[in-house]
Short mmCIF file of C-alpha atoms in Angstrom, two decimals:
data_model
loop_
_atom_site.label_atom_id
_atom_site.label_comp_id
_atom_site.label_asym_id
_atom_site.label_seq_id
_atom_site.Cartn_x
_atom_site.Cartn_y
_atom_site.Cartn_z
CA MET Q 187 0.00 0.00 0.00
CA ASN Q 188 1.23 3.45 -0.84
CA GLY Q 189 2.77 5.29 2.10
CA VAL Q 190 3.24 2.18 4.25
CA GLU Q 191 6.80 1.09 4.97
CA LYS Q 192 6.02 -1.76 7.28
CA ALA Q 193 2.95 -3.47 8.74
CA SER Q 194 2.82 -6.15 11.38
CA PRO Q 195 0.19 -7.97 13.43
CA PHE Q 196 -0.28 -7.17 17.07
CA ILE Q 197 -2.31 -8.59 19.91
CA PHE Q 198 -2.78 -7.51 23.49
CA TYR Q 199 -5.13 -8.50 26.26
CA GLY Q 200 -5.37 -8.41 30.02
CA VAL Q 201 -5.23 -11.63 31.98
CA GLU Q 202 -5.28 -12.72 35.58
CA ARG Q 203 -3.06 -15.71 36.28
CA THR Q 204 -1.47 -17.30 39.29
CA LEU Q 205 2.25 -16.52 39.34
CA LYS Q 206 4.45 -17.85 42.15
CA GLY Q 207 1.32 -18.72 44.10
CA THR Q 208 -0.19 -15.25 43.85
CA SER Q 209 -2.96 -14.13 41.56
CA ARG Q 210 -1.59 -11.33 39.37
CA ARG Q 211 -3.20 -9.13 36.74
CA PHE Q 212 -1.05 -8.20 33.76
CA THR Q 213 -1.34 -7.47 30.05
CA ILE Q 214 0.13 -9.78 27.41
CA ILE Q 215 1.39 -8.31 24.15
CA GLY Q 216 2.03 -10.55 21.19
CA TYR Q 217 4.07 -9.20 18.29
CA ASP Q 218 6.07 -10.38 15.32
CA VAL Q 219 9.41 -11.01 16.96
CA PHE Q 220 11.24 -11.15 13.65
CA GLY Q 221 11.44 -7.48 12.84
CA GLY Q 222 7.81 -6.61 13.46
CA LEU Q 223 6.48 -3.51 15.20
CA GLY Q 224 5.27 -3.16 18.79
CA GLY Q 225 8.07 -4.96 20.64
CA PRO Q 226 9.57 -3.94 23.99
CA LYS Q 227 11.87 -0.93 24.20
CA ASN Q 228 14.57 0.25 26.64
CA LEU Q 229 15.27 -3.09 28.28
CA THR Q 230 16.94 -2.78 31.67
CA ALA Q 231 18.31 -6.34 31.55
CA GLY Q 232 18.60 -9.23 29.13
CA ARG Q 233 17.58 -9.11 25.48
CA GLU Q 234 14.56 -9.07 23.19
CA ILE Q 235 12.75 -12.25 22.14
CA ARG Q 236 14.78 -14.03 19.43
CA HIS Q 237 12.97 -17.33 19.12
CA ALA Q 238 9.52 -18.03 17.80
CA HIS Q 239 8.38 -19.75 20.96
CA TYR Q 240 8.64 -19.97 24.74
CA GLU Q 241 10.49 -16.74 25.48
CA MET Q 242 9.13 -13.71 27.28
CA VAL Q 243 10.14 -10.15 28.19
CA ALA Q 244 8.48 -8.90 31.37
CA HIS Q 245 8.03 -5.71 33.38
CA GLU Q 246 10.25 -5.57 36.47
CA LYS Q 247 7.19 -5.04 38.63
CA LEU Q 248 6.18 -8.68 38.12
CA GLY Q 249 9.26 -9.65 40.11
CA PHE Q 250 10.77 -12.10 37.61
CA ARG Q 251 14.49 -12.71 37.25
CA LEU Q 252 16.33 -13.32 34.00
CA GLY Q 253 16.25 -17.00 33.09
CA GLU Q 254 13.24 -17.69 35.31
CA LYS Q 255 10.75 -20.25 33.98
CA VAL Q 256 7.17 -19.02 34.05
CA PRO Q 257 4.26 -21.40 33.36
CA LEU Q 258 1.47 -19.74 31.34
CA GLY Q 259 -1.32 -21.91 29.97
CA ILE Q 260 0.02 -25.25 28.85
CA HIS Q 261 3.60 -24.13 28.23
CA THR Q 262 6.47 -22.72 30.24
CA TYR Q 263 8.22 -19.54 29.11
CA THR Q 264 11.74 -18.33 29.88
CA VAL Q 265 12.24 -14.70 30.93
CA VAL Q 266 14.91 -13.36 28.55
CA GLY Q 267 14.49 -9.63 29.13
CA LEU Q 268 13.24 -7.12 31.71
CA PHE Q 269 12.14 -3.52 31.35
CA LYS Q 270 10.98 -0.71 33.62
CA ASN Q 271 9.25 1.91 31.50
CA GLY Q 272 6.05 1.01 29.73
CA THR Q 273 2.67 -0.01 30.98
CA ALA Q 274 -0.75 -1.11 29.83
CA PRO Q 275 -3.33 1.70 29.58
CA ASP Q 276 -4.88 0.58 32.86
CA GLY Q 277 -1.49 0.67 34.62
CA GLU Q 278 -1.00 -3.11 34.75
CA PRO Q 279 2.49 -4.47 34.04
CA LEU Q 280 3.20 -5.83 30.55
CA VAL Q 281 4.49 -9.20 29.33
CA TYR Q 282 5.76 -9.54 25.76
CA LEU Q 283 5.46 -12.87 23.92
CA SER Q 284 5.83 -13.86 20.31
CA LEU Q 285 2.55 -13.50 18.41
CA PRO Q 286 1.77 -17.25 18.16
CA ASP Q 287 2.62 -17.77 21.83
CA ALA Q 288 0.36 -14.89 22.85
CA GLN Q 289 -2.47 -16.26 20.69
CA GLU Q 290 -2.00 -19.67 22.21
CA VAL Q 291 -2.09 -18.36 25.79
CA ILE Q 292 -5.33 -16.50 25.19
CA TYR Q 293 -7.17 -18.84 22.84
CA LEU Q 294 -5.95 -22.31 23.64
CA ARG Q 295 -8.38 -24.17 25.84
CA ASP Q 296 -7.87 -27.25 27.90
CA ASN Q 297 -8.92 -30.66 26.66
CA GLU Q 298 -12.05 -30.86 28.74
CA GLU Q 299 -13.33 -27.55 27.35
CA ILE Q 300 -12.57 -28.73 23.81
CA ARG Q 301 -14.46 -31.98 24.41
CA ASN Q 302 -17.43 -30.10 25.90
CA GLN Q 303 -17.62 -27.75 22.98
CA ARG Q 304 -17.40 -30.56 20.48
CA GLU Q 305 -20.23 -32.36 22.30
CA ARG Q 306 -22.42 -29.22 22.25
CA LEU Q 307 -21.73 -28.70 18.55
CA TYR Q 308 -22.47 -32.35 17.82
CA ARG Q 309 -25.85 -32.12 19.58
CA THR Q 310 -26.74 -28.95 17.70
CA LEU Q 311 -25.74 -30.28 14.28
CA THR Q 312 -27.50 -33.65 14.67
CA ARG Q 313 -30.88 -32.14 15.46
CA PRO Q 314 -33.63 -33.52 13.26
CA GLY Q 315 -33.53 -32.00 9.81
CA LEU Q 316 -29.90 -30.83 10.01
CA LEU Q 317 -26.87 -33.13 9.51
CA SER Q 318 -26.27 -36.81 9.93
CA PRO Q 319 -23.91 -37.98 12.72
CA GLN Q 320 -21.24 -38.78 10.10
CA GLN Q 321 -21.52 -35.36 8.48
CA SER Q 322 -21.39 -33.70 11.88
CA GLU Q 323 -18.18 -35.57 12.82
CA LYS Q 324 -16.68 -34.35 9.57
CA TYR Q 325 -17.52 -30.66 10.00
CA ILE Q 326 -16.96 -30.21 13.74
CA PRO Q 327 -13.13 -29.75 13.53
CA GLN Q 328 -13.66 -27.04 10.94
CA LEU Q 329 -16.13 -25.20 13.15
CA GLN Q 330 -13.61 -24.76 15.97
CA PRO Q 331 -12.81 -21.08 16.67
CA ASP Q 332 -9.86 -19.58 14.82
CA THR Q 333 -6.96 -18.97 17.19
CA HIS Q 334 -5.05 -16.82 14.74
CA LEU Q 335 -6.84 -13.59 15.49
CA VAL Q 336 -5.09 -10.29 16.12
CA ASN Q 337 -6.34 -7.08 17.74
CA ALA Q 338 -4.66 -4.72 15.40
CA ILE Q 339 -2.21 -4.21 12.61
CA LEU Q 340 0.58 -1.77 13.40
CA ILE Q 341 1.74 0.37 10.52
CA LYS Q 342 4.92 2.35 10.08
CA LEU Q 343 4.57 5.09 7.51
CA ALA Q 344 7.07 5.46 4.71
CA PRO Q 345 9.22 8.59 4.96
CA GLY Q 346 7.24 11.62 3.81
CA ALA Q 347 3.92 9.77 3.71
CA ASP Q 348 0.80 11.64 4.79
CA SER Q 349 -0.82 9.84 7.68
CA GLU Q 350 -4.28 11.23 6.86
CA SER Q 351 -4.22 9.93 3.30
CA VAL Q 352 -2.94 6.47 4.34
CA ALA Q 353 -5.64 6.30 7.00
CA ARG Q 354 -8.28 7.27 4.43
CA GLN Q 355 -7.09 4.52 2.07
CA ILE Q 356 -7.30 1.88 4.76
CA LYS Q 357 -10.74 3.04 5.87
CA ASN Q 358 -12.15 3.16 2.34
CA TRP Q 359 -10.53 0.04 1.06
CA LEU Q 360 -10.40 -2.33 4.03
CA TYR Q 361 -13.18 -0.85 6.18
CA PHE Q 362 -10.94 -0.86 9.26
CA SER Q 363 -10.84 1.78 11.94
CA VAL Q 364 -7.54 3.66 11.74
CA TYR Q 365 -5.88 5.62 14.47
CA THR Q 366 -2.62 7.54 14.38
CA THR Q 367 -0.38 7.41 17.46
CA ASP Q 368 -1.66 10.80 18.63
CA GLN Q 369 -5.27 9.72 18.14
CA GLN Q 370 -4.57 6.54 20.12
CA VAL Q 371 -3.20 8.62 22.97
CA GLN Q 372 -6.25 10.91 22.92
CA LEU Q 373 -8.58 7.93 22.70
CA MET Q 374 -6.90 6.45 25.73
CA LEU Q 375 -6.92 9.68 27.73
CA GLN Q 376 -10.52 10.54 26.94
CA GLY Q 377 -11.84 7.03 27.16
CA ARG Q 378 -10.24 4.37 29.28
CA LEU Q 379 -8.09 6.68 31.40
CA ALA Q 380 -10.64 9.46 31.85
CA LYS Q 381 -12.39 7.89 34.83
CA PRO Q 382 -9.28 6.92 36.82
CA LYS Q 383 -7.85 10.34 35.98
CA ASN Q 384 -10.93 12.07 37.37
CA GLN Q 385 -10.89 9.80 40.41
CA LEU Q 386 -7.27 10.74 41.07
CA LEU Q 387 -8.11 14.42 40.54
CA LEU Q 388 -10.94 14.18 43.07
CA PHE Q 389 -8.64 12.38 45.49
CA ARG Q 390 -6.02 15.09 45.01
CA ILE Q 391 -8.58 17.86 45.58
CA ILE Q 392 -9.71 16.20 48.82
CA LEU Q 393 -6.08 15.87 49.96
CA ILE Q 394 -5.41 19.53 49.20
CA ILE Q 395 -8.51 20.62 51.14
CA VAL Q 396 -7.44 18.48 54.11
CA SER Q 397 -3.89 19.88 53.85
CA VAL Q 398 -5.19 23.47 53.78
CA VAL Q 399 -7.28 22.81 56.90
CA ILE Q 400 -4.30 21.21 58.70
CA ILE Q 401 -1.85 23.97 57.70
CA SER Q 402 -4.45 26.55 58.62
CA LEU Q 403 -4.76 25.08 62.14
CA VAL Q 404 -0.97 24.81 62.48
CA ILE Q 405 -0.53 28.46 61.41
CA TYR Q 406 -3.32 29.52 63.75
CA THR Q 407 -1.61 27.70 66.64
CA PHE Q 408 1.77 29.22 65.73
CA THR Q 409 0.15 32.66 65.61
CA MET Q 410 -1.51 32.16 68.99
CA GLU Q 411 1.89 31.26 70.45
CA LYS Q 412 3.27 34.55 69.13
CA ILE Q 413 0.39 36.80 70.21
CA ARG Q 414 2.52 38.65 72.73
CA SER Q 415 5.31 39.19 70.20
CA ILE Q 416 2.74 40.44 67.69
CA ALA Q 417 1.31 42.80 70.32
CA VAL Q 418 4.83 44.11 71.04
CA MET Q 419 5.45 44.63 67.32
CA LYS Q 420 2.21 46.57 67.02
CA LEU Q 421 3.00 48.61 70.12
CA ILE Q 422 6.39 49.64 68.81
CA GLY Q 423 4.68 50.68 65.60
CA ALA Q 424 4.98 47.76 63.15
CA PRO Q 425 2.46 48.34 60.35
CA ASN Q 426 -0.09 45.62 59.53
CA ARG Q 427 1.76 44.63 56.37
CA VAL Q 428 4.77 43.57 58.46
CA ILE Q 429 2.53 41.39 60.66
CA ILE Q 430 0.76 39.90 57.61
CA ARG Q 431 4.11 39.19 55.95
CA LEU Q 432 5.31 37.42 59.09
CA VAL Q 433 2.31 35.05 59.18
CA LEU Q 434 2.35 34.54 55.43
CA GLU Q 435 6.08 33.75 55.35
CA GLN Q 436 5.51 31.17 58.05
CA ALA Q 437 2.70 29.51 56.06
CA LEU Q 438 4.68 29.55 52.83
CA LEU Q 439 7.80 28.17 54.48
CA LEU Q 440 5.77 25.36 56.06
CA THR Q 441 4.12 24.60 52.73
CA VAL Q 442 7.36 24.63 50.73
CA CYS Q 443 9.01 22.31 53.28
CA SER Q 444 5.97 19.97 53.21
CA TYR Q 445 5.92 20.06 49.42
CA LEU Q 446 9.63 19.20 49.15
CA PHE Q 447 9.23 16.41 51.67
CA GLY Q 448 6.23 15.05 49.75
CA LEU Q 449 8.05 15.34 46.43
CA ILE Q 450 11.06 13.43 47.72
CA VAL Q 451 8.85 10.72 49.23
CA ILE Q 452 6.79 10.39 46.02
CA HIS Q 453 9.81 10.23 43.72
CA ASN Q 454 11.36 7.54 45.88
CA THR Q 455 8.30 5.39 46.44
CA TYR Q 456 6.08 5.67 43.36
CA HIS Q 457 7.51 2.44 41.95
CA LEU Q 458 6.01 0.60 44.94
CA PHE Q 459 2.49 1.63 43.89
CA PRO Q 460 0.60 -1.44 42.62
CA ARG Q 461 -0.01 0.17 39.22
CA PHE Q 462 2.40 2.06 37.05
CA VAL Q 463 2.44 5.72 38.07
CA LEU Q 464 3.68 8.28 35.60
CA LEU Q 465 5.19 11.35 37.26
CA ASN Q 466 5.59 14.40 35.12
CA MET Q 467 7.05 17.84 35.58
CA PHE Q 468 3.80 19.65 34.78
CA ASP Q 469 1.88 17.86 37.55
CA ASP Q 470 4.65 18.57 40.06
CA THR Q 471 4.76 22.24 39.11
CA ALA Q 472 0.97 22.63 39.09
CA THR Q 473 0.75 20.93 42.49
CA PHE Q 474 3.40 23.33 43.83
CA PHE Q 475 1.42 26.39 42.76
CA VAL Q 476 -1.85 24.95 44.06
CA ALA Q 477 -0.09 24.24 47.37
CA LEU Q 478 1.18 27.83 47.50
CA ALA Q 479 -2.34 29.12 46.88
CA GLY Q 480 -3.52 26.74 49.61
CA ALA Q 481 -0.92 28.19 51.99
CA VAL Q 482 -2.20 31.70 51.37
CA ILE Q 483 -5.75 30.55 52.12
CA ALA Q 484 -4.53 28.60 55.16
CA SER Q 485 -2.78 31.66 56.57
CA LEU Q 486 -5.98 33.77 56.50
CA LEU Q 487 -7.12 32.49 59.90
CA GLY Q 488 -3.71 33.29 61.42
CA ILE Q 489 -3.64 36.73 59.77
CA TRP Q 490 -7.11 37.49 61.08
CA GLN Q 491 -6.03 36.51 64.60
CA ALA Q 492 -2.84 38.59 64.31
CA LEU Q 493 -4.66 41.66 63.04
CA LYS Q 494 -7.20 41.64 65.85
CA THR Q 495 -4.45 41.43 68.49
CA GLN Q 496 -4.41 44.60 70.55
CA PRO Q 497 -1.05 46.34 71.24
CA ALA Q 498 -2.17 46.77 74.85
CA GLU Q 499 -1.66 43.01 75.30
CA ALA Q 500 2.09 43.72 75.40
CA LEU Q 501 1.71 45.64 78.65
CA GLY Q 502 1.55 44.03 82.05
CA GLY Q 503 3.15 40.74 83.16
CA HIS Q 504 2.59 37.31 81.61
CA MET D 123 9.56 72.83 74.80
CA GLU D 124 7.64 69.99 76.42
CA ILE D 125 7.65 66.62 74.74
CA LEU D 126 4.28 65.61 76.14
CA ARG D 127 1.54 67.55 77.84
CA THR D 128 -1.94 66.46 78.86
CA ASP D 129 -4.73 68.81 79.90
CA GLY D 130 -7.86 67.61 81.64
CA LEU D 131 -7.47 64.07 80.34
CA SER D 132 -10.23 61.70 81.45
CA LYS D 133 -11.14 58.16 80.62
CA ILE D 134 -14.53 56.73 81.42
CA PHE D 135 -15.40 53.07 80.84
CA GLY D 136 -19.08 52.06 80.52
CA SER D 137 -22.02 54.31 81.19
CA GLY D 138 -24.88 54.83 83.61
CA ARG D 139 -24.70 52.63 86.70
CA LEU D 140 -21.78 50.70 85.17
CA GLU D 141 -19.72 53.82 84.58
CA VAL D 142 -16.12 53.64 85.81
CA ARG D 143 -13.98 56.77 85.87
CA ALA D 144 -10.51 55.31 85.32
CA LEU D 145 -8.83 58.70 84.81
CA GLU D 146 -10.12 62.06 85.89
CA ASP D 147 -8.79 65.43 84.85
CA ILE D 148 -5.17 64.42 84.44
CA SER D 149 -2.85 67.28 83.58
CA PHE D 150 0.90 66.92 83.51
CA SER D 151 3.86 67.42 81.23
CA VAL D 152 7.32 66.05 80.58
CA SER D 153 10.29 67.87 79.00
CA PRO D 154 13.40 66.53 77.19
CA GLY D 155 15.83 64.84 79.58
CA GLU D 156 13.24 64.81 82.32
CA LEU D 157 12.54 61.66 84.30
CA ILE D 158 9.13 61.35 85.84
CA ALA D 159 7.49 58.52 87.72
CA LEU D 160 3.83 57.57 87.90
CA LEU D 161 3.30 55.85 91.23
CA GLY D 162 0.19 54.22 92.52
CA PRO D 163 -1.40 51.03 93.76
CA SER D 164 -3.09 48.50 91.52
CA GLY D 165 -6.27 49.86 89.95
CA SER D 166 -5.21 53.48 90.42
CA GLY D 167 -5.24 54.13 86.65
CA LYS D 168 -1.47 54.02 85.94
CA THR D 169 -1.74 51.57 83.02
CA THR D 170 -4.82 53.33 81.62
CA LEU D 171 -2.89 56.61 81.61
CA LEU D 172 0.10 54.91 79.99
CA LEU D 173 -2.18 53.42 77.28
CA CYS D 174 -3.74 56.81 76.59
CA ILE D 175 -0.47 58.72 76.31
CA SER D 176 1.03 55.84 74.28
CA LEU D 177 -1.74 56.41 71.69
CA ILE D 178 -3.20 52.93 72.24
CA LEU D 179 -6.37 53.76 74.16
CA ASP D 180 -8.77 56.57 73.29
CA PRO D 181 -9.28 59.03 76.18
CA THR D 182 -12.85 60.22 76.70
CA VAL D 183 -12.08 63.93 76.97
CA GLY D 184 -9.06 66.17 77.29
CA THR D 185 -6.06 67.26 75.27
CA ILE D 186 -2.73 65.59 74.43
CA VAL D 187 0.07 67.65 72.94
CA PHE D 188 3.02 65.65 71.64
CA ASP D 189 6.23 67.34 70.52
CA GLY D 190 4.41 70.62 69.96
CA ASP D 191 1.47 69.15 68.02
CA THR D 192 -1.96 68.74 69.48
CA ILE D 193 -2.76 65.17 68.61
CA TYR D 194 -5.85 64.68 70.75
CA LYS D 195 -8.56 67.15 71.60
CA ASN D 196 -11.68 65.22 72.54
CA GLY D 197 -10.73 62.96 69.62
CA TRP D 198 -7.59 62.06 67.66
CA ILE D 199 -6.53 64.73 65.23
CA GLY D 200 -5.42 63.17 61.96
CA ILE D 201 -2.35 61.29 63.08
CA ASP D 202 -0.84 57.95 62.16
CA MET D 203 -0.55 56.60 65.69
CA ARG D 204 1.67 53.64 64.79
CA ARG D 205 4.04 55.87 62.87
CA LEU D 206 4.27 58.29 65.78
CA ARG D 207 4.96 55.39 68.15
CA ARG D 208 7.67 53.84 65.98
CA GLU D 209 9.41 57.14 65.27
CA LYS D 210 9.10 59.05 68.54
CA ILE D 211 8.30 56.70 71.41
CA GLY D 212 10.34 53.86 72.89
CA PHE D 213 8.74 51.22 75.10
CA VAL D 214 10.17 49.27 78.01
CA PHE D 215 7.89 46.66 79.49
CA GLN D 216 7.42 44.89 82.80
CA THR D 217 8.84 41.75 81.19
CA PRO D 218 11.40 42.38 78.45
CA ASN D 219 9.03 41.14 75.72
CA LEU D 220 11.85 40.43 73.32
CA ILE D 221 10.84 38.58 70.18
CA PRO D 222 11.96 35.06 71.13
CA PHE D 223 12.85 33.82 67.65
CA LEU D 224 15.14 36.80 66.90
CA THR D 225 18.68 37.22 68.25
CA VAL D 226 19.64 40.13 70.50
CA ARG D 227 21.03 42.00 67.48
CA GLU D 228 17.89 41.35 65.41
CA ASN D 229 15.62 42.50 68.24
CA VAL D 230 17.41 45.85 68.35
CA LEU D 231 17.49 45.99 64.55
CA PHE D 232 13.74 45.48 64.20
CA PRO D 233 12.55 49.04 65.03
CA LEU D 234 15.25 50.46 62.75
CA GLU D 235 14.00 48.35 59.84
CA LEU D 236 10.46 49.50 60.56
CA VAL D 237 11.47 53.11 59.86
CA GLY D 238 13.41 52.08 56.77
CA ILE D 239 16.97 52.56 58.03
CA THR D 240 19.26 50.09 56.29
CA GLY D 241 22.90 49.42 55.47
CA LYS D 242 25.98 50.19 57.53
CA ALA D 243 24.17 52.86 59.54
CA VAL D 244 21.96 50.15 61.04
CA GLU D 245 24.85 47.91 62.08
CA HIS D 246 26.64 50.91 63.56
CA ARG D 247 23.59 51.99 65.53
CA VAL D 248 22.92 48.47 66.83
CA MET D 249 26.53 48.05 68.01
CA GLU D 250 26.50 51.50 69.56
CA LEU D 251 23.38 50.66 71.56
CA LEU D 252 24.52 47.20 72.61
CA GLU D 253 27.85 48.60 73.76
CA TYR D 254 26.03 51.39 75.61
CA MET D 255 23.98 48.70 77.38
CA GLU D 256 27.15 46.62 77.91
CA ILE D 257 25.65 43.62 76.15
CA ALA D 258 27.45 43.66 72.78
CA ASP D 259 29.15 40.33 73.48
CA ARG D 260 25.71 38.68 73.60
CA ARG D 261 24.48 40.06 70.27
CA TYR D 262 24.11 36.69 68.55
CA PHE D 263 22.34 35.05 71.48
CA LEU D 264 18.65 34.27 71.50
CA PRO D 265 16.80 36.03 74.36
CA ALA D 266 16.14 32.74 76.14
CA LEU D 267 19.88 32.39 76.78
CA LEU D 268 20.12 35.72 78.65
CA SER D 269 19.41 36.52 82.30
CA GLY D 270 16.39 38.68 83.20
CA GLY D 271 18.59 41.77 83.72
CA GLU D 272 20.36 41.25 80.40
CA GLN D 273 17.04 40.84 78.60
CA GLN D 274 15.77 44.07 80.13
CA ARG D 275 18.93 45.87 78.93
CA VAL D 276 18.29 44.55 75.42
CA SER D 277 14.72 45.78 75.62
CA ILE D 278 15.99 49.25 76.62
CA ALA D 279 18.43 49.16 73.68
CA ARG D 280 15.49 48.31 71.41
CA ALA D 281 13.47 51.19 72.89
CA LEU D 282 16.36 53.60 72.17
CA ALA D 283 17.03 52.37 68.63
CA ASN D 284 15.15 55.11 66.80
CA ARG D 285 16.40 57.89 69.10
CA PRO D 286 12.90 58.42 70.56
CA LYS D 287 11.91 61.68 72.20
CA LEU D 288 10.02 59.81 74.90
CA ILE D 289 10.46 56.47 76.63
CA MET D 290 7.45 54.85 78.25
CA ALA D 291 8.47 52.31 80.86
CA ASP D 292 5.71 50.12 82.25
CA GLU D 293 6.83 48.61 85.59
CA PRO D 294 10.33 48.02 84.16
CA THR D 295 11.66 46.61 87.42
CA ALA D 296 8.72 44.44 88.43
CA ALA D 297 10.27 41.24 87.13
CA LEU D 298 13.73 41.94 88.59
CA ASP D 299 15.24 41.71 92.05
CA THR D 300 15.97 44.97 93.91
CA GLU D 301 19.58 45.26 92.84
CA ARG D 302 18.91 44.60 89.16
CA GLY D 303 15.83 46.84 89.34
CA LYS D 304 17.94 49.71 90.63
CA LYS D 305 20.45 49.17 87.84
CA VAL D 306 17.69 49.42 85.25
CA MET D 307 16.42 52.62 86.83
CA SER D 308 19.97 54.04 86.87
CA LEU D 309 20.22 53.22 83.20
CA LEU D 310 16.99 55.12 82.48
CA LYS D 311 18.36 58.10 84.44
CA LYS D 312 21.60 57.92 82.47
CA ILE D 313 19.67 57.85 79.17
CA ALA D 314 17.54 60.82 80.21
CA GLY D 315 20.62 62.78 81.26
CA GLU D 316 22.91 61.91 78.36
CA GLN D 317 20.49 61.66 75.45
CA GLN D 318 17.94 64.26 76.52
CA THR D 319 15.19 61.67 76.17
CA ALA D 320 12.16 62.18 78.36
CA VAL D 321 11.28 59.12 80.46
CA ILE D 322 7.90 58.29 81.98
CA ALA D 323 8.16 55.27 84.25
CA VAL D 324 5.11 53.60 85.75
CA THR D 325 5.82 51.74 88.96
CA HIS D 326 4.23 50.76 92.22
CA ASP D 327 7.59 50.45 94.01
CA VAL D 328 8.56 53.70 95.74
CA ARG D 329 12.15 52.45 96.31
CA MET D 330 12.79 52.53 92.58
CA VAL D 331 12.05 56.21 91.96
CA GLU D 332 14.95 57.70 93.88
CA GLY D 333 16.53 60.53 91.87
CA PHE D 334 13.56 61.04 89.53
CA ASP D 335 12.80 64.68 88.64
CA ARG D 336 9.12 64.45 89.46
CA ILE D 337 6.88 61.84 90.94
CA TYR D 338 3.14 61.77 90.32
CA MET D 339 0.90 59.76 92.60
CA LEU D 340 -2.22 58.27 91.11
CA GLN D 341 -5.12 57.32 93.33
CA ASP D 342 -8.55 56.31 92.00
CA GLY D 343 -7.80 57.88 88.64
CA ARG D 344 -6.73 61.25 90.08
CA MET D 345 -3.21 62.60 90.03
CA ASN D 346 -1.22 64.37 92.76
CA ASN D 347 2.22 65.87 92.21
CA THR D 348 4.52 64.92 95.10
#
């Protein structure tokens, strides 16, 4: 096809399997291991899959070691590579297999299930007026589900090709849905990730409100402890802006220290979160400015208390 | 010229049956370099008078003239009271009331920064004051590390920072033993004599007012010159 440099089949699906005695959720990706698209990138250990069967590359979060044998379905796979960056859209760790292996793990059923299905098909086909028992026996193997299905075909555009025109060709000619990489990202963000994203946003808003209340009470307590000093400052003629600056500086300092502490803790522990967490500079910066705004709000109670302090409170003994 | 003069100053709290006359017809004055004491038992109106002439409490009637300007005549006359306090009045309290999270040097520096004095002049003035109070070697200490007498000397240094025309001292010896109390009073006398600063000291301890130029007795809100 014009504008297409390379195309290769691709399959991915989420599974829940027992690994080392624990039930784990992860996403399997099957790709053409002989030069196809969609394979693992930036391995932290080992190598990519080089053989057609029984090798896997896994996310470090699954806890596998290089060379470890992992039973999946009816076969055992050897871990040949590990990686750290990369996750399924729902944050589950990824496992890469060759395309046929991945198809086998998802579609291959155990013998009992195959026998049951054959029996059900046999009963259906031999109903009066349909097929004879001999004809049914003949057709049943051909009616078994195809295990060579893929989810998608990945396409690499030829240099200089227009993605819109290639997409149009595929849509018009093959009647497939076509998404560019950017569209895939948007689809993911607005679809599958939108709800968790909103849940996290809500969680973050609640945390910020709780933080503002806590900082506000801390600042209020600090201010109450300094009432006499504030009264002295007022008595010796400190203008209100000096008092406000004092309380505000205290709130901002507390917030900046808390923010730095939180940032260090997050950047050193996010890998322990059960799902893959992507930290980005924009979120950190936005959180910093929201926290600063929170500090200003939190200091209002302290400022109010400071401003209503009478200079006369500096006179007399304690 | 007098630094401070009051004429017929009265302060009444409440009204009707609950009316309390805290000050009644108080008239007195203080000139540069003069040291006067306001003596009286508890409830005599000493602190109320101090609050009124420190521009913190509104008198009910009367006149206050400060440094030649009438600033109160049955009501405040267009003055920035905080500005007047920070530029022309120094305060010494019963307890030193130093700001606990600032060092000795920073406590003395604070009033200078409030009036916008910066640079080498500030450092020079702070050292001058701390040496005058014989406490320069403690300049980097926090107040909590000083004795009561040392803290009171720092508070006097702070009161003098902006070269005030008047120092208001509210029971400055109450928290000190007799010997240290007398030293503080001597220091106030020295300041009045050497720097021509007027000093008004409120006290209930007659032993502390030896050598003062004038002593006013307050009793039930009325003043007698002794």
